[in-house]
CSV table of C-alpha atoms in Angstrom, one decimal:
chain,number,residue,atom,x,y,z
U,9,MET,CA,0.0,0.0,0.0
U,10,LYS,CA,2.8,2.3,0.8
U,11,ASN,CA,4.3,1.8,-2.7
U,12,PHE,CA,0.9,2.3,-4.2
U,13,PHE,CA,0.7,5.8,-2.7
U,14,LYS,CA,4.2,6.6,-3.6
U,15,ARG,CA,3.3,5.8,-7.2
U,16,LEU,CA,0.3,8.0,-7.0
U,17,CYS,CA,2.4,10.9,-5.9
U,18,ILE,CA,4.8,10.5,-8.7
U,19,LYS,CA,2.1,10.2,-11.3
U,20,THR,CA,0.1,13.1,-10.2
U,21,ALA,CA,3.1,15.4,-10.6
U,22,PHE,CA,3.1,14.5,-14.3
U,23,SER,CA,-0.5,14.2,-15.2
U,24,ALA,CA,-3.2,16.8,-15.0
U,25,THR,CA,-5.8,14.0,-15.6
U,26,ALA,CA,-4.4,12.0,-12.8
U,27,VAL,CA,-4.6,15.1,-10.5
U,28,LEU,CA,-8.3,15.5,-11.5
U,29,LEU,CA,-9.1,11.9,-10.9
U,30,LEU,CA,-7.1,11.4,-7.8
U,31,GLY,CA,-7.1,14.9,-6.3
U,32,SER,CA,-8.9,13.8,-3.2
U,33,HIS,CA,-6.2,11.2,-2.5
U,34,ILE,CA,-3.1,13.3,-2.9
U,35,SER,CA,-3.3,15.3,0.3
U,36,GLY,CA,-1.1,12.7,2.0
U,37,CYS,CA,1.8,13.4,-0.4
U,38,SER,CA,3.9,15.8,1.7
U,39,ASN,CA,6.3,16.9,-1.0
U,40,SER,CA,4.3,16.6,-4.2
U,41,SER,CA,4.1,20.4,-4.8
U,42,SER,CA,7.4,21.6,-3.3
U,43,SER,CA,10.0,19.2,-4.7
U,44,PRO,CA,10.8,18.2,-8.2
U,45,PRO,CA,9.3,14.8,-9.0
U,46,ALA,CA,11.6,11.9,-8.5
U,47,PRO,CA,12.4,10.2,-11.8
U,48,ASP,CA,10.5,6.9,-12.3
U,49,THR,CA,13.4,4.5,-12.4
U,50,GLY,CA,11.2,1.6,-13.3
U,51,ASP,CA,12.2,-0.2,-10.1
U,52,ASP,CA,8.9,0.3,-8.3
U,53,PRO,CA,7.3,-3.1,-7.6
U,54,ILE,CA,4.6,-3.8,-10.1
U,55,SER,CA,1.5,-5.6,-8.9
U,56,TYR,CA,-1.0,-7.7,-10.8
U,57,GLU,CA,-4.4,-9.2,-10.2
U,58,VAL,CA,-4.8,-12.6,-11.9
U,59,SER,CA,-8.3,-13.9,-12.2
U,60,VAL,CA,-8.7,-17.6,-13.2
U,61,ILE,CA,-12.0,-19.0,-14.3
U,62,ASN,CA,-12.5,-22.7,-14.5
U,63,ALA,CA,-14.4,-23.2,-17.7
U,64,THR,CA,-14.6,-27.0,-17.6
U,65,ASN,CA,-17.7,-29.2,-16.8
U,66,ASN,CA,-16.3,-31.4,-14.1
U,67,GLN,CA,-12.6,-30.9,-13.7
U,68,PRO,CA,-11.6,-29.1,-10.5
U,69,ILE,CA,-8.3,-27.2,-10.9
U,70,SER,CA,-5.7,-27.7,-8.3
U,71,PRO,CA,-4.5,-24.5,-6.4
U,72,VAL,CA,-3.2,-22.3,-9.1
U,73,ALA,CA,0.4,-21.2,-9.2
U,74,VAL,CA,1.0,-17.6,-10.4
U,75,ILE,CA,4.5,-16.7,-11.2
U,76,THR,CA,6.1,-13.5,-12.3
U,77,HIS,CA,9.5,-14.1,-13.8
U,78,ASN,CA,12.2,-12.9,-16.1
U,79,ALA,CA,12.3,-13.5,-19.8
U,80,GLY,CA,14.9,-16.3,-19.4
U,81,TYR,CA,12.6,-18.6,-17.4
U,82,SER,CA,10.3,-21.0,-19.0
U,83,LEU,CA,8.3,-23.6,-17.0
U,84,TRP,CA,7.5,-25.9,-19.9
U,85,SER,CA,8.2,-26.4,-23.6
U,86,ILE,CA,6.3,-28.5,-26.2
U,87,GLY,CA,8.5,-31.5,-27.1
U,88,SER,CA,10.7,-31.3,-24.0
U,89,ALA,CA,10.4,-33.5,-20.9
U,90,ALA,CA,8.6,-31.9,-17.9
U,91,SER,CA,10.7,-30.9,-14.9
U,92,THR,CA,10.0,-32.8,-11.6
U,93,GLU,CA,8.4,-29.6,-10.2
U,94,LEU,CA,6.0,-29.5,-13.2
U,95,GLU,CA,5.3,-33.3,-12.7
U,96,TYR,CA,4.3,-32.6,-9.1
U,97,ILE,CA,1.7,-30.1,-10.3
U,98,ALA,CA,0.5,-32.2,-13.3
U,99,GLU,CA,0.2,-35.5,-11.5
U,100,GLY,CA,-0.7,-34.4,-8.0
U,101,GLY,CA,-1.8,-30.8,-8.1
U,102,SER,CA,1.0,-29.8,-5.7
U,103,ASN,CA,2.7,-26.6,-6.5
U,104,SER,CA,4.9,-26.2,-3.3
U,105,GLN,CA,7.8,-28.0,-5.0
U,106,LEU,CA,7.8,-25.5,-7.8
U,107,MET,CA,7.5,-22.6,-5.4
U,108,ASP,CA,10.5,-23.9,-3.4
U,109,SER,CA,12.6,-24.3,-6.5
U,110,LEU,CA,12.4,-20.7,-7.7
U,111,ASP,CA,15.2,-18.3,-7.4
U,112,SER,CA,13.8,-15.1,-5.9
U,113,GLU,CA,15.9,-13.0,-8.3
U,114,ASP,CA,14.3,-14.6,-11.3
U,115,ALA,CA,10.8,-15.4,-10.2
U,116,THR,CA,8.1,-14.6,-7.6
U,117,ALA,CA,5.3,-17.1,-7.0
U,118,VAL,CA,2.0,-17.0,-5.3
U,119,SER,CA,-0.4,-19.9,-4.8
U,120,GLY,CA,-4.2,-19.8,-5.0
U,121,LYS,CA,-6.0,-20.5,-1.8
U,122,GLY,CA,-7.4,-23.8,-2.9
U,123,ALA,CA,-8.8,-25.8,-5.7
U,124,ILE,CA,-11.1,-24.0,-8.2
U,125,GLY,CA,-14.2,-26.0,-8.9
U,126,PRO,CA,-15.9,-26.1,-12.3
U,127,GLY,CA,-17.6,-22.8,-12.9
U,128,GLY,CA,-15.6,-21.2,-10.1
U,129,SER,CA,-13.0,-18.5,-10.1
U,130,GLU,CA,-10.3,-17.0,-8.0
U,131,THR,CA,-8.5,-13.7,-8.1
U,132,ILE,CA,-4.9,-13.9,-7.0
U,133,SER,CA,-2.7,-10.8,-6.3
U,134,ILE,CA,1.0,-10.9,-7.0
U,135,THR,CA,3.8,-8.3,-6.9
U,136,ALA,CA,6.8,-8.9,-9.1
U,137,GLY,CA,9.9,-9.2,-7.0
U,138,ALA,CA,12.1,-7.4,-9.5
U,139,SER,CA,11.6,-5.1,-12.4
U,140,GLU,CA,13.0,-7.7,-14.7
U,141,GLN,CA,10.1,-10.0,-13.9
U,142,THR,CA,8.0,-9.0,-16.9
U,143,ARG,CA,6.6,-12.4,-17.8
U,144,ILE,CA,3.7,-14.2,-16.1
U,145,THR,CA,3.0,-17.9,-16.0
U,146,VAL,CA,-0.2,-19.4,-14.5
U,147,LEU,CA,-1.1,-23.1,-14.2
U,148,GLY,CA,-3.0,-25.7,-12.3
U,149,MET,CA,-3.9,-29.4,-12.7
U,150,LEU,CA,-7.1,-30.8,-14.0
U,151,VAL,CA,-7.4,-33.1,-11.1
U,152,ASN,CA,-9.6,-35.8,-12.6
U,153,THR,CA,-6.9,-36.7,-15.1
U,154,ASN,CA,-3.6,-38.6,-14.9
U,155,ASP,CA,-1.3,-35.6,-15.7
U,156,ALA,CA,-3.2,-32.8,-17.5
U,157,PHE,CA,-2.6,-29.2,-16.6
U,158,SER,CA,-3.9,-26.0,-18.0
U,159,GLY,CA,-2.3,-22.6,-18.0
U,160,ILE,CA,-0.5,-19.8,-19.8
U,161,ARG,CA,3.3,-19.6,-20.1
U,162,SER,CA,5.6,-16.6,-20.2
U,163,VAL,CA,3.1,-14.0,-21.2
U,164,ASP,CA,4.8,-10.7,-21.7
U,165,VAL,CA,3.1,-8.1,-19.6
U,166,SER,CA,5.7,-5.4,-19.9
U,167,ALA,CA,3.5,-3.3,-22.1
U,168,LEU,CA,0.5,-3.3,-19.7
U,169,ALA,CA,-0.3,0.1,-18.3
U,170,SER,CA,-1.7,0.5,-14.9
U,171,GLY,CA,-5.3,-0.5,-14.9
U,172,GLU,CA,-5.0,-2.4,-18.2
U,173,SER,CA,-5.8,-6.0,-18.5
U,174,ILE,CA,-5.4,-8.9,-21.0
U,175,SER,CA,-7.6,-12.0,-21.1
U,176,LEU,CA,-6.3,-15.3,-22.4
U,177,ASN,CA,-7.8,-18.7,-23.1
U,178,ALA,CA,-5.7,-21.5,-21.7
U,179,SER,CA,-5.4,-24.9,-23.5
U,180,VAL,CA,-4.8,-28.2,-21.7
U,181,TYR,CA,-1.4,-29.8,-21.8
U,182,ASP,CA,-0.3,-33.3,-21.2
U,183,ALA,CA,2.8,-33.3,-19.0
U,184,GLY,CA,3.9,-36.6,-20.6
U,185,THR,CA,4.9,-38.0,-17.3
U,186,GLU,CA,2.1,-40.6,-16.7
U,187,ILE,CA,0.2,-42.9,-19.0
U,188,ASN,CA,-3.3,-41.7,-19.6
U,189,SER,CA,-4.9,-44.9,-18.3
U,190,GLU,CA,-7.7,-43.1,-16.4
U,191,SER,CA,-7.8,-46.2,-14.3
U,192,SER,CA,-8.7,-46.6,-10.7
U,193,GLY,CA,-6.1,-45.4,-8.2
U,194,THR,CA,-4.2,-43.2,-10.7
U,195,MET,CA,-5.8,-39.8,-10.4
U,196,PRO,CA,-6.0,-37.6,-7.3
U,197,GLY,CA,-9.3,-35.8,-8.0
U,198,PRO,CA,-12.7,-36.6,-6.5
U,199,ALA,CA,-13.6,-38.9,-9.5
U,200,ASP,CA,-10.9,-41.4,-8.3
U,201,GLY,CA,-9.2,-40.3,-5.1
U,202,GLY,CA,-6.1,-42.1,-6.3
U,203,GLU,CA,-2.4,-41.4,-6.5
U,204,GLY,CA,-0.9,-38.0,-7.1
U,205,PHE,CA,2.8,-37.7,-7.8
U,206,ASN,CA,4.8,-40.7,-8.8
U,207,ALA,CA,8.3,-40.3,-10.0
U,208,ALA,CA,8.0,-42.9,-12.7
U,209,ARG,CA,7.7,-41.6,-16.3
U,210,SER,CA,5.2,-44.0,-17.8
U,211,ASP,CA,3.6,-42.1,-20.7
U,212,THR,CA,4.0,-43.2,-24.3
U,213,SER,CA,6.4,-40.3,-24.8
U,214,ASN,CA,8.1,-38.4,-22.0
U,215,ILE,CA,7.4,-34.9,-23.5
U,216,VAL,CA,5.0,-32.1,-22.8
U,217,ARG,CA,2.4,-31.6,-25.6
U,218,TYR,CA,-1.2,-30.7,-25.9
U,219,HIS,CA,-3.7,-33.0,-24.3
U,220,GLY,CA,-6.0,-35.2,-26.5
U,221,GLY,CA,-8.8,-35.1,-23.9
U,222,VAL,CA,-9.9,-37.8,-21.6
U,223,VAL,CA,-11.8,-40.7,-23.1
U,224,SER,CA,-13.9,-41.9,-20.2
U,225,ALA,CA,-15.7,-45.2,-19.8
U,226,ASP,CA,-18.8,-43.7,-21.5
U,227,ASP,CA,-16.8,-43.2,-24.7
U,228,GLY,CA,-14.9,-46.4,-25.1
U,229,LEU,CA,-12.2,-46.8,-22.5
U,230,SER,CA,-13.5,-49.6,-20.5
U,231,ALA,CA,-10.9,-49.4,-17.7
U,232,SER,CA,-11.5,-45.7,-17.1
U,233,VAL,CA,-13.2,-44.6,-13.9
U,234,LEU,CA,-14.1,-41.3,-15.5
U,235,ASP,CA,-17.5,-40.7,-17.1
U,236,GLN,CA,-18.7,-38.3,-19.8
U,237,SER,CA,-18.9,-35.5,-17.3
U,238,HIS,CA,-15.1,-35.3,-17.0
U,239,ARG,CA,-14.5,-34.7,-20.7
U,240,PHE,CA,-13.2,-31.3,-21.6
U,241,ASP,CA,-12.2,-29.2,-24.6
U,242,ASN,CA,-9.9,-26.2,-25.1
U,243,PRO,CA,-9.9,-23.8,-23.4
U,244,ALA,CA,-10.2,-25.1,-19.9
U,245,LEU,CA,-9.3,-21.8,-18.1
U,246,VAL,CA,-10.0,-18.2,-18.9
U,247,ILE,CA,-7.2,-16.1,-17.3
U,248,THR,CA,-7.3,-12.3,-17.0
U,249,ILE,CA,-4.2,-10.4,-15.9
U,250,THR,CA,-4.7,-6.8,-14.7
U,251,ARG,CA,-1.8,-4.5,-13.9
U,252,ILE,CA,-2.7,-2.7,-10.7
Z,11,MET,CA,-7.9,-26.0,-57.2
Z,12,LYS,CA,-8.8,-23.7,-60.0
Z,13,ASN,CA,-12.3,-23.0,-58.7
Z,14,SER,CA,-10.8,-22.6,-55.3
Z,15,ILE,CA,-8.3,-20.1,-56.7
Z,16,ILE,CA,-11.0,-18.0,-58.3
Z,17,ARG,CA,-13.2,-18.0,-55.3
Z,18,LYS,CA,-10.4,-17.0,-53.1
Z,19,LEU,CA,-9.5,-14.2,-55.4
Z,20,LEU,CA,-13.1,-12.9,-55.3
Z,21,SER,CA,-13.5,-13.3,-51.6
Z,22,ALA,CA,-10.2,-12.2,-50.2
Z,23,ALA,CA,-9.1,-9.5,-52.6
Z,24,VAL,CA,-12.0,-7.2,-51.8
Z,25,ILE,CA,-11.5,-7.4,-48.1
Z,26,SER,CA,-7.8,-7.2,-48.0
Z,27,SER,CA,-6.8,-5.1,-51.0
Z,28,ALA,CA,-5.8,-2.2,-48.8
Z,29,THR,CA,-3.4,-4.2,-46.8
Z,30,VAL,CA,-2.1,-6.1,-49.7
Z,31,SER,CA,-1.0,-2.9,-51.4
Z,32,THR,CA,1.0,-1.9,-48.4
Z,33,ASN,CA,2.8,-5.0,-47.5
Z,34,ILE,CA,4.3,-6.1,-50.8
Z,35,SER,CA,7.9,-6.4,-50.1
Z,36,ALA,CA,10.7,-8.9,-50.5
Z,37,GLN,CA,11.1,-11.0,-47.4
Z,38,ASN,CA,13.2,-13.7,-45.8
Z,39,LEU,CA,10.8,-15.9,-43.9
Z,40,SER,CA,11.5,-18.7,-41.3
Z,41,VAL,CA,8.5,-21.0,-40.7
Z,42,THR,CA,8.6,-23.4,-37.7
Z,43,ILE,CA,5.9,-26.0,-37.5
Z,44,THR,CA,5.4,-27.7,-34.1
Z,45,ASN,CA,3.3,-30.9,-33.8
Z,46,LEU,CA,1.2,-30.2,-30.6
Z,47,THR,CA,-0.7,-33.5,-30.6
Z,48,HIS,CA,-0.4,-36.3,-28.1
Z,49,GLY,CA,0.3,-39.1,-30.5
Z,50,LEU,CA,-0.2,-38.2,-34.2
Z,51,ALA,CA,2.4,-37.7,-36.9
Z,52,PHE,CA,2.3,-35.2,-39.8
Z,53,THR,CA,3.4,-36.1,-43.2
Z,54,PRO,CA,6.1,-33.8,-44.7
Z,55,ALA,CA,4.5,-30.4,-44.6
Z,56,LEU,CA,4.0,-28.1,-47.6
Z,57,VAL,CA,4.8,-24.4,-46.8
Z,58,ALA,CA,4.0,-21.7,-49.3
Z,59,ALA,CA,4.1,-18.0,-49.6
Z,60,HIS,CA,1.7,-17.0,-52.4
Z,61,ASP,CA,-0.4,-14.2,-53.7
Z,62,THR,CA,-4.1,-13.8,-53.6
Z,63,SER,CA,-4.7,-15.5,-56.9
Z,64,GLY,CA,-5.0,-18.9,-55.2
Z,65,ASN,CA,-5.0,-21.0,-52.1
Z,66,LEU,CA,-4.7,-24.6,-51.1
Z,67,PHE,CA,-8.1,-25.2,-49.5
Z,68,ASP,CA,-11.3,-23.5,-48.5
Z,69,THR,CA,-13.3,-24.6,-45.5
Z,70,GLY,CA,-16.9,-25.2,-46.7
Z,71,SER,CA,-15.8,-26.0,-50.3
Z,72,ALA,CA,-15.1,-29.3,-51.8
Z,73,ALA,CA,-11.4,-30.4,-51.7
Z,74,SER,CA,-9.5,-30.3,-55.0
Z,75,ALA,CA,-8.2,-33.6,-56.3
Z,76,ASN,CA,-4.7,-32.4,-55.3
Z,77,LEU,CA,-5.8,-31.5,-51.8
Z,78,GLN,CA,-7.4,-34.9,-51.5
Z,79,ALA,CA,-4.2,-36.6,-52.5
Z,80,MET,CA,-2.4,-34.7,-49.8
Z,81,ALA,CA,-5.1,-35.4,-47.1
Z,82,GLU,CA,-5.5,-39.1,-47.9
Z,83,GLY,CA,-1.9,-40.1,-48.6
Z,84,GLY,CA,0.4,-37.1,-47.9
Z,85,ALA,CA,1.2,-36.6,-51.6
Z,86,LEU,CA,2.4,-33.1,-52.4
Z,87,SER,CA,3.2,-33.1,-56.0
Z,88,GLY,CA,-0.2,-32.0,-57.2
Z,89,LEU,CA,-0.4,-29.1,-54.8
Z,90,GLN,CA,3.1,-28.1,-55.7
Z,91,ASN,CA,2.2,-27.9,-59.3
Z,92,ASP,CA,-0.8,-25.8,-58.4
Z,93,LEU,CA,1.5,-23.5,-56.5
Z,94,ASP,CA,4.0,-23.3,-59.4
Z,95,ALA,CA,1.1,-22.2,-61.6
Z,96,ILE,CA,0.6,-19.1,-59.5
Z,97,THR,CA,4.3,-18.5,-59.1
Z,98,ALA,CA,4.2,-19.2,-55.4
Z,99,THR,CA,7.3,-19.5,-53.3
Z,100,HIS,CA,7.1,-22.9,-51.6
Z,101,THR,CA,9.1,-25.6,-49.9
Z,102,SER,CA,8.4,-28.8,-48.0
Z,103,ALA,CA,9.7,-30.8,-45.1
Z,104,GLY,CA,11.9,-33.8,-45.7
Z,105,ALA,CA,10.5,-36.2,-43.2
Z,106,PRO,CA,7.3,-36.8,-41.1
Z,107,LEU,CA,7.0,-34.7,-38.0
Z,108,MET,CA,6.3,-36.7,-34.9
Z,109,ALA,CA,4.2,-35.6,-31.9
Z,110,GLY,CA,5.9,-32.9,-29.9
Z,111,SER,CA,8.6,-32.2,-32.6
Z,112,SER,CA,9.3,-29.1,-34.6
Z,113,VAL,CA,10.8,-28.4,-38.0
Z,114,THR,CA,11.9,-25.1,-39.4
Z,115,LEU,CA,11.7,-24.2,-43.1
Z,116,THR,CA,12.7,-21.1,-44.9
Z,117,LEU,CA,11.2,-19.1,-47.7
Z,118,ASN,CA,12.6,-16.1,-49.6
Z,119,THR,CA,10.3,-14.0,-51.6
Z,120,ASP,CA,12.9,-11.6,-53.0
Z,121,THR,CA,11.9,-12.5,-56.5
Z,122,ALA,CA,8.2,-12.7,-55.8
Z,123,PRO,CA,7.3,-9.8,-53.5
Z,124,ALA,CA,3.6,-10.2,-54.2
Z,125,ASN,CA,3.6,-13.6,-52.3
Z,126,THR,CA,2.3,-12.2,-49.1
Z,127,LYS,CA,0.1,-15.0,-48.0
Z,128,LEU,CA,1.3,-18.0,-45.9
Z,129,SER,CA,-0.3,-21.4,-46.3
Z,130,VAL,CA,0.7,-24.7,-44.6
Z,131,VAL,CA,-0.8,-28.2,-45.0
Z,132,ALA,CA,0.2,-31.7,-43.9
Z,133,MET,CA,-1.7,-34.9,-43.5
Z,134,MET,CA,-2.2,-36.2,-40.0
Z,135,LEU,CA,-1.4,-39.9,-39.4
Z,136,PRO,CA,-3.1,-42.1,-38.5
Z,137,THR,CA,-6.2,-40.5,-40.0
Z,138,ASN,CA,-8.2,-41.2,-43.1
Z,139,ASP,CA,-8.2,-37.7,-44.5
Z,140,GLY,CA,-7.3,-35.4,-41.7
Z,141,PHE,CA,-4.9,-32.6,-42.2
Z,142,ILE,CA,-3.4,-29.5,-40.5
Z,143,GLY,CA,-4.2,-26.4,-42.3
Z,144,LEU,CA,-3.2,-22.7,-42.4
Z,145,ASP,CA,-5.0,-21.0,-45.2
Z,146,ALA,CA,-3.6,-17.8,-46.7
Z,147,ALA,CA,-2.6,-16.0,-43.5
Z,148,ASP,CA,-1.3,-12.5,-44.0
Z,149,ILE,CA,2.5,-12.3,-43.8
Z,150,PRO,CA,3.2,-9.1,-41.9
Z,151,ALA,CA,5.6,-6.7,-43.6
Z,152,ALA,CA,7.2,-5.7,-40.3
Z,153,ALA,CA,10.1,-7.8,-39.0
Z,154,GLY,CA,9.1,-9.9,-36.0
Z,155,THR,CA,7.8,-13.2,-34.8
Z,156,TYR,CA,4.2,-14.2,-35.4
Z,157,THR,CA,2.4,-17.3,-34.1
Z,158,PHE,CA,-0.5,-19.1,-35.6
Z,159,TYR,CA,-2.4,-22.0,-34.1
Z,160,LEU,CA,-3.8,-24.5,-36.6
Z,161,ASN,CA,-6.9,-26.7,-36.4
Z,162,ALA,CA,-7.3,-30.2,-37.8
Z,163,TYR,CA,-9.5,-30.3,-40.9
Z,164,ASP,CA,-11.3,-33.2,-42.6
Z,165,ALA,CA,-10.9,-33.1,-46.3
Z,166,GLY,CA,-14.4,-34.6,-46.6
Z,167,THR,CA,-13.2,-37.0,-49.2
Z,168,GLU,CA,-13.0,-40.4,-47.4
Z,169,ALA,CA,-14.9,-42.2,-44.7
Z,170,ASN,CA,-13.2,-42.1,-41.3
Z,171,ASP,CA,-13.2,-45.9,-40.9
Z,172,GLU,CA,-10.0,-45.7,-38.8
Z,173,LEU,CA,-8.7,-48.9,-40.4
Z,174,ILE,CA,-5.0,-49.1,-41.1
Z,175,THR,CA,-5.0,-50.8,-44.5
Z,176,GLY,CA,-2.1,-49.1,-46.2
Z,177,GLY,CA,-4.7,-47.3,-48.4
Z,178,GLY,CA,-3.2,-43.9,-49.1
Z,179,ALA,CA,-4.1,-43.3,-52.8
Z,180,PRO,CA,-7.0,-40.9,-53.4
Z,181,GLY,CA,-10.3,-42.7,-53.3
Z,182,VAL,CA,-8.9,-45.8,-51.6
Z,183,ALA,CA,-10.4,-46.5,-48.2
Z,184,GLY,CA,-8.3,-46.9,-45.1
Z,185,ILE,CA,-5.3,-45.3,-43.5
Z,186,PRO,CA,-1.8,-45.6,-44.9
Z,187,GLY,CA,-0.1,-46.2,-41.6
Z,188,ASP,CA,1.1,-44.8,-38.2
Z,189,PRO,CA,4.6,-43.5,-38.2
Z,190,GLY,CA,4.4,-43.4,-34.4
Z,191,ALA,CA,3.8,-47.2,-34.3
Z,192,MET,CA,1.2,-46.9,-31.6
Z,193,ALA,CA,-1.8,-48.1,-33.6
Z,194,GLY,CA,-3.4,-51.5,-33.4
Z,195,SER,CA,-4.6,-53.8,-36.2
Z,196,GLY,CA,-7.3,-56.3,-36.9
Z,197,ALA,CA,-10.2,-54.0,-36.3
Z,198,THR,CA,-13.4,-54.8,-38.2
Z,199,GLY,CA,-16.4,-52.8,-39.2
Z,200,GLY,CA,-14.8,-49.4,-39.2
Z,201,VAL,CA,-15.9,-46.6,-36.9
Z,202,ALA,CA,-17.6,-44.2,-39.4
Z,203,GLY,CA,-19.2,-44.3,-42.8
Z,204,THR,CA,-19.2,-41.6,-45.4
Z,205,ASP,CA,-18.8,-38.1,-44.2
Z,206,SER,CA,-22.0,-36.1,-43.8
Z,207,ASN,CA,-20.2,-33.0,-44.9
Z,208,ASN,CA,-18.3,-33.7,-48.2
Z,209,ASN,CA,-16.7,-30.3,-48.1
Z,210,VAL,CA,-13.5,-29.4,-46.2
Z,211,HIS,CA,-14.6,-29.0,-42.6
Z,212,VAL,CA,-13.2,-28.9,-39.1
Z,213,HIS,CA,-12.4,-32.5,-38.1
Z,214,ARG,CA,-14.6,-34.0,-35.5
Z,215,GLY,CA,-11.7,-35.9,-34.1
Z,216,ALA,CA,-10.7,-39.5,-34.0
Z,217,ILE,CA,-12.7,-42.1,-32.0
Z,218,GLY,CA,-10.3,-45.0,-31.5
Z,219,ASP,CA,-11.0,-47.8,-29.1
Z,220,ASP,CA,-9.2,-49.7,-26.3
Z,221,ASP,CA,-8.8,-53.0,-28.3
Z,222,LEU,CA,-5.5,-52.9,-30.3
Z,223,SER,CA,-6.1,-56.3,-31.8
Z,224,GLY,CA,-9.7,-55.9,-32.9
Z,225,GLY,CA,-12.7,-53.7,-32.2
Z,226,ASN,CA,-14.0,-51.0,-34.5
Z,227,SER,CA,-10.9,-48.9,-34.8
Z,228,ASP,CA,-7.2,-49.5,-35.2
Z,229,LEU,CA,-6.5,-46.3,-33.4
Z,230,ASP,CA,-5.8,-46.2,-29.7
Z,231,ASN,CA,-8.3,-43.9,-27.9
Z,232,THR,CA,-5.8,-42.9,-25.3
Z,233,VAL,CA,-3.1,-42.0,-27.9
Z,234,HIS,CA,-4.7,-40.9,-31.2
Z,235,ARG,CA,-7.4,-38.4,-30.1
Z,236,TRP,CA,-6.7,-34.7,-30.2
Z,237,LEU,CA,-8.3,-31.4,-29.4
Z,238,ASN,CA,-7.6,-28.3,-31.4
Z,239,PRO,CA,-5.2,-26.7,-31.9
Z,240,VAL,CA,-3.0,-29.5,-33.4
Z,241,ALA,CA,-0.1,-27.5,-34.7
Z,242,ARG,CA,1.7,-24.2,-34.0
Z,243,VAL,CA,3.3,-22.2,-36.8
Z,244,THR,CA,5.8,-19.7,-35.8
Z,245,LEU,CA,6.6,-17.2,-38.6
Z,246,VAL,CA,9.7,-15.1,-38.3
Z,247,VAL,CA,9.9,-12.2,-40.7
Z,248,LYS,CA,13.5,-11.1,-41.0
């Protein structure tokens, strides 16, 4: 909050419009009229609100991880093997391993408060830990799957002005770390209550790619404990990033 | 193809004439195709920069015989001849593109600055007549990196029986093969009959089954299904 008011003070010195709009708030700025405005060095922490809507029919999303990071960081890449931290999210919905692995210089992470049910949403606030953290990654697991996750990766938010937002549709990815058997005991969500993370890499190919969708017993996979309600299409999440 | 060319000329030229006149310029282009699917392969892709006098396919219109040959068997020579006829700049990949893999091809339109539309097609295997398609996307004049996400299309020319018979010639039923070697065999009956929509349309997806030595389909329903998009095209204008 302190930084927020500091920003207001700096901006009002430059902008007549801002003074008009914010005039009632600037009385607390002790030096706004008597000193030359401090140059905006770009080092002020920038905050975002990230809203995540679960657009699926019956796939709760595990607590969402929101990460601001520098341009050199990438959480996943099509055709490359998933990291163990990504595997924890995709198979078990656990993002703490990812959070713990991040270097604070490069990335700042915040977790959602809990799973987001179908039709539900959550808004998560995050403040970038460094001015170089101009990219945002957001993801969570579709918990009634073996290793599906949905999210957006390395979205460049450096051009967002204060108050501006962008809205993105998130597709569903297959982490490639677990075979999509849909069988009893293999999925952590309420449809199964089975296993989450397992270090074995058992998919047909150990690479991240787009998910082909769950099949379900209703649509021809006899060993599946999923039913038609668990099927999904792209997008699974609608994610809106607003710069504060 | 000829009808398709004329229709495209009429439909696209009116809308985009203003932009076409401004972005005619010689360009070095890099086109990277990424196979986003879980378990399908693409036959060697055809990548073309062309003008507005033609295109490779139109959603909602019947496939040309040359598009059919590409969609049912991966054959490119007919479409390449069509592209030559409109002095398009084109190239093709040298090998199938497996799931999760990428290939980068280059085009240079120095000698054909009017070729400002980008098209990409490749057959999806194992399918009967499914293909990835990018139809005459604008090539921006400004240097930069541009990303396109491609849908899977059904050429509308062959029943989706999902039987791997080796049949890849136009008009011959069946699927030529599965480069990913994940498909089954011995299915009987076939999943689907003749398409209801005989024009090029968005593919309704594969069905597959969980019986790799019989059943209705030779496709594996946990491997060979997909959701759109199925491919990413990253265009770098240099």
